[in-house]
C-alpha cells in the first residue's frame, strides 16, 4: 500500500522486471525509503568483505574513506549493515590472531572482542570489532545494523568453510541502488 503503481502492480510494486512503468517503481522506492527514513544523501553504495585480516586492518574505515573520496560521502550519513558471518562462539583463533587485534585495538577493547579458552585458543568477535570500527569512523549508532546470523551455525542456509570444509559452494553479496 502507498505506492503509485496501477493495475496488477498496485500499489507498492518494487520490481523493475515485471512490466510496470519504471518511473512508478522508482517512485515506490522513494516512498518506501521515506517511510523508512532512509532517503540517500548521496547516491552511492559500498560493499566490502572483512574477515579477520580485513577487520584488523579496519576495512570498514577504509571503505568509508574511499566513498568519501569518490562520492563525497560522510560517515554520519551512511547506513551500514554487518551481514551474515561467523559468530564469536564459533570463531576460534590462535594467539597470533589475538596479538594482531591487541596491537590494533589496544587493551581497552579486549573484553569486548575476545576471551581465552582453556586450550590456548581464543574466541574472537568480528561483529563487535567491525561495529567498533564503523562507529569510530563516524557511522551513527542508529544507522548500524548487525544481522547476527552466523554462517557456521546455519549451514543449511549459508555456506561455511568452518562448518563444511573445502567441498562447499561460496556466498556472494549483492547491493545496488534502486531507480
PDB file of C-alpha atoms in Angstrom, residues 39-173:
ATOM      1  CA  UNK A  39      16.457   8.694   1.687  1.00  0.00           C
ATOM      2  CA  UNK A  40      20.074   8.664   0.449  1.00  0.00           C
ATOM      3  CA  UNK A  41      22.154  11.809   0.838  1.00  0.00           C
ATOM      4  CA  UNK A  42      24.496  10.695  -1.944  1.00  0.00           C
ATOM      5  CA  UNK A  43      23.542   8.062  -4.499  1.00  0.00           C
ATOM      6  CA  UNK A  44      26.379   5.700  -3.640  1.00  0.00           C
ATOM      7  CA  UNK A  45      26.755   2.217  -2.203  1.00  0.00           C
ATOM      8  CA  UNK A  46      29.763   0.406  -0.854  1.00  0.00           C
ATOM      9  CA  UNK A  47      30.287  -3.252  -0.121  1.00  0.00           C
ATOM     10  CA  UNK A  48      33.357  -4.837   1.404  1.00  0.00           C
ATOM     11  CA  UNK A  49      34.350  -8.202   2.824  1.00  0.00           C
ATOM     12  CA  UNK A  50      36.136  -8.163   6.138  1.00  0.00           C
ATOM     13  CA  UNK A  51      37.424 -11.431   7.563  1.00  0.00           C
ATOM     14  CA  UNK A  52      39.816 -11.232  10.486  1.00  0.00           C
ATOM     15  CA  UNK A  53      42.659  -9.848   8.361  1.00  0.00           C
ATOM     16  CA  UNK A  54      40.457  -7.155   6.813  1.00  0.00           C
ATOM     17  CA  UNK A  55      38.937  -6.351  10.174  1.00  0.00           C
ATOM     18  CA  UNK A  56      42.284  -5.893  11.902  1.00  0.00           C
ATOM     19  CA  UNK A  57      43.232  -3.550   9.028  1.00  0.00           C
ATOM     20  CA  UNK A  58      39.933  -1.644   9.562  1.00  0.00           C
ATOM     21  CA  UNK A  59      38.306  -2.451   6.217  1.00  0.00           C
ATOM     22  CA  UNK A  60      35.110  -0.613   7.212  1.00  0.00           C
ATOM     23  CA  UNK A  61      37.001   2.628   7.780  1.00  0.00           C
ATOM     24  CA  UNK A  62      38.961   2.151   4.546  1.00  0.00           C
ATOM     25  CA  UNK A  63      35.689   1.656   2.635  1.00  0.00           C
ATOM     26  CA  UNK A  64      34.164   4.808   4.145  1.00  0.00           C
ATOM     27  CA  UNK A  65      37.294   6.797   3.275  1.00  0.00           C
ATOM     28  CA  UNK A  66      37.153   5.557  -0.335  1.00  0.00           C
ATOM     29  CA  UNK A  67      33.469   6.511  -0.550  1.00  0.00           C
ATOM     30  CA  UNK A  68      34.247   9.964   0.826  1.00  0.00           C
ATOM     31  CA  UNK A  69      36.987  10.463  -1.753  1.00  0.00           C
ATOM     32  CA  UNK A  70      34.924   9.168  -4.685  1.00  0.00           C
ATOM     33  CA  UNK A  71      31.434  10.474  -3.817  1.00  0.00           C
ATOM     34  CA  UNK A  72      31.760  12.994  -1.006  1.00  0.00           C
ATOM     35  CA  UNK A  73      30.090  10.538   1.363  1.00  0.00           C
ATOM     36  CA  UNK A  74      30.087  11.480   5.030  1.00  0.00           C
ATOM     37  CA  UNK A  75      30.249   8.593   7.516  1.00  0.00           C
ATOM     38  CA  UNK A  76      27.431  10.045   9.629  1.00  0.00           C
ATOM     39  CA  UNK A  77      25.068   9.796   6.610  1.00  0.00           C
ATOM     40  CA  UNK A  78      25.872   6.154   5.813  1.00  0.00           C
ATOM     41  CA  UNK A  79      23.531   3.278   6.594  1.00  0.00           C
ATOM     42  CA  UNK A  80      25.632   0.195   7.424  1.00  0.00           C
ATOM     43  CA  UNK A  81      24.927  -3.465   7.917  1.00  0.00           C
ATOM     44  CA  UNK A  82      27.260  -6.179   9.130  1.00  0.00           C
ATOM     45  CA  UNK A  83      25.977  -9.162   7.209  1.00  0.00           C
ATOM     46  CA  UNK A  84      25.974 -12.888   7.877  1.00  0.00           C
ATOM     47  CA  UNK A  85      29.336 -14.105   9.098  1.00  0.00           C
ATOM     48  CA  UNK A  86      30.830 -16.293  11.785  1.00  0.00           C
ATOM     49  CA  UNK A  87      29.804 -15.537  15.380  1.00  0.00           C
ATOM     50  CA  UNK A  88      32.118 -15.318  18.376  1.00  0.00           C
ATOM     51  CA  UNK A  89      31.026 -18.691  19.757  1.00  0.00           C
ATOM     52  CA  UNK A  90      32.142 -20.355  16.513  1.00  0.00           C
ATOM     53  CA  UNK A  91      35.246 -18.311  15.696  1.00  0.00           C
ATOM     54  CA  UNK A  92      38.170 -19.955  17.454  1.00  0.00           C
ATOM     55  CA  UNK A  93      41.555 -18.395  16.693  1.00  0.00           C
ATOM     56  CA  UNK A  94      45.121 -18.734  17.850  1.00  0.00           C
ATOM     57  CA  UNK A  95      47.226 -16.327  19.838  1.00  0.00           C
ATOM     58  CA  UNK A  96      48.853 -14.929  16.670  1.00  0.00           C
ATOM     59  CA  UNK A  97      45.477 -13.514  15.580  1.00  0.00           C
ATOM     60  CA  UNK A  98      44.762 -12.100  19.031  1.00  0.00           C
ATOM     61  CA  UNK A  99      48.170 -10.389  19.067  1.00  0.00           C
ATOM     62  CA  UNK A 100      47.195  -8.550  15.867  1.00  0.00           C
ATOM     63  CA  UNK A 101      43.907  -7.410  17.434  1.00  0.00           C
ATOM     64  CA  UNK A 102      45.632  -6.313  20.636  1.00  0.00           C
ATOM     65  CA  UNK A 103      48.117  -4.292  18.587  1.00  0.00           C
ATOM     66  CA  UNK A 104      45.393  -2.607  16.502  1.00  0.00           C
ATOM     67  CA  UNK A 105      42.635  -2.100  19.093  1.00  0.00           C
ATOM     68  CA  UNK A 106      44.636  -1.747  22.301  1.00  0.00           C
ATOM     69  CA  UNK A 107      43.815  -3.250  25.658  1.00  0.00           C
ATOM     70  CA  UNK A 108      40.648  -1.190  26.188  1.00  0.00           C
ATOM     71  CA  UNK A 109      38.573  -3.436  23.912  1.00  0.00           C
ATOM     72  CA  UNK A 110      39.882  -6.866  24.935  1.00  0.00           C
ATOM     73  CA  UNK A 111      36.789  -7.820  26.988  1.00  0.00           C
ATOM     74  CA  UNK A 112      34.525  -6.813  24.082  1.00  0.00           C
ATOM     75  CA  UNK A 113      36.466  -8.590  21.357  1.00  0.00           C
ATOM     76  CA  UNK A 114      37.703 -11.931  22.659  1.00  0.00           C
ATOM     77  CA  UNK A 115      38.073 -14.327  25.536  1.00  0.00           C
ATOM     78  CA  UNK A 116      40.638 -17.029  26.208  1.00  0.00           C
ATOM     79  CA  UNK A 117      39.665 -20.692  26.277  1.00  0.00           C
ATOM     80  CA  UNK A 118      41.369 -23.363  28.316  1.00  0.00           C
ATOM     81  CA  UNK A 119      43.103 -24.901  25.269  1.00  0.00           C
ATOM     82  CA  UNK A 120      45.300 -21.889  24.494  1.00  0.00           C
ATOM     83  CA  UNK A 121      42.804 -20.686  21.889  1.00  0.00           C
ATOM     84  CA  UNK A 122      40.537 -17.645  21.871  1.00  0.00           C
ATOM     85  CA  UNK A 123      37.006 -16.844  20.719  1.00  0.00           C
ATOM     86  CA  UNK A 124      37.029 -13.661  18.614  1.00  0.00           C
ATOM     87  CA  UNK A 125      34.008 -11.424  17.960  1.00  0.00           C
ATOM     88  CA  UNK A 126      34.323  -9.979  14.443  1.00  0.00           C
ATOM     89  CA  UNK A 127      30.833  -8.480  14.650  1.00  0.00           C
ATOM     90  CA  UNK A 128      31.834  -6.348  17.639  1.00  0.00           C
ATOM     91  CA  UNK A 129      35.210  -5.446  16.111  1.00  0.00           C
ATOM     92  CA  UNK A 130      33.542  -4.169  12.932  1.00  0.00           C
ATOM     93  CA  UNK A 131      30.903  -2.331  14.952  1.00  0.00           C
ATOM     94  CA  UNK A 132      33.695  -0.540  16.852  1.00  0.00           C
ATOM     95  CA  UNK A 133      35.496   0.308  13.607  1.00  0.00           C
ATOM     96  CA  UNK A 134      32.396   1.748  11.937  1.00  0.00           C
ATOM     97  CA  UNK A 135      31.343   3.787  14.988  1.00  0.00           C
ATOM     98  CA  UNK A 136      34.866   5.161  15.472  1.00  0.00           C
ATOM     99  CA  UNK A 137      34.864   6.092  11.762  1.00  0.00           C
ATOM    100  CA  UNK A 138      31.739   8.197  12.337  1.00  0.00           C
ATOM    101  CA  UNK A 139      28.777   5.936  11.497  1.00  0.00           C
ATOM    102  CA  UNK A 140      25.848   6.815  13.744  1.00  0.00           C
ATOM    103  CA  UNK A 141      24.735   4.023  16.067  1.00  0.00           C
ATOM    104  CA  UNK A 142      21.166   4.267  14.770  1.00  0.00           C
ATOM    105  CA  UNK A 143      22.487   3.763  11.214  1.00  0.00           C
ATOM    106  CA  UNK A 144      24.253   0.481  12.009  1.00  0.00           C
ATOM    107  CA  UNK A 145      22.592  -2.934  11.907  1.00  0.00           C
ATOM    108  CA  UNK A 146      24.191  -6.284  12.698  1.00  0.00           C
ATOM    109  CA  UNK A 147      22.378  -9.268  11.232  1.00  0.00           C
ATOM    110  CA  UNK A 148      23.712 -11.660  13.894  1.00  0.00           C
ATOM    111  CA  UNK A 149      23.308 -14.581  11.502  1.00  0.00           C
ATOM    112  CA  UNK A 150      26.226 -16.968  11.895  1.00  0.00           C
ATOM    113  CA  UNK A 151      27.325 -18.792   8.760  1.00  0.00           C
ATOM    114  CA  UNK A 152      28.714 -21.713  10.759  1.00  0.00           C
ATOM    115  CA  UNK A 153      25.598 -22.102  12.939  1.00  0.00           C
ATOM    116  CA  UNK A 154      23.366 -22.110   9.846  1.00  0.00           C
ATOM    117  CA  UNK A 155      24.967 -24.446   7.274  1.00  0.00           C
ATOM    118  CA  UNK A 156      21.518 -25.399   5.958  1.00  0.00           C
ATOM    119  CA  UNK A 157      21.113 -21.762   4.824  1.00  0.00           C
ATOM    120  CA  UNK A 158      24.658 -20.484   4.215  1.00  0.00           C
ATOM    121  CA  UNK A 159      27.967 -21.979   3.088  1.00  0.00           C
ATOM    122  CA  UNK A 160      30.674 -22.006   5.755  1.00  0.00           C
ATOM    123  CA  UNK A 161      34.284 -23.098   5.437  1.00  0.00           C
ATOM    124  CA  UNK A 162      34.423 -23.834   9.162  1.00  0.00           C
ATOM    125  CA  UNK A 163      31.276 -25.985   9.035  1.00  0.00           C
ATOM    126  CA  UNK A 164      31.780 -27.694   5.658  1.00  0.00           C
ATOM    127  CA  UNK A 165      35.445 -27.531   4.757  1.00  0.00           C
ATOM    128  CA  UNK A 166      36.649 -27.134   1.171  1.00  0.00           C
ATOM    129  CA  UNK A 167      33.829 -29.080  -0.528  1.00  0.00           C
ATOM    130  CA  UNK A 168      31.145 -26.408  -0.492  1.00  0.00           C
ATOM    131  CA  UNK A 169      29.784 -23.540  -2.501  1.00  0.00           C
ATOM    132  CA  UNK A 170      30.551 -19.871  -1.892  1.00  0.00           C
ATOM    133  CA  UNK A 171      28.384 -16.994  -0.791  1.00  0.00           C
ATOM    134  CA  UNK A 172      28.054 -13.692  -2.619  1.00  0.00           C
ATOM    135  CA  UNK A 173      26.601 -10.355  -1.630  1.00  0.00           C
TER     136      UNK A 173
END
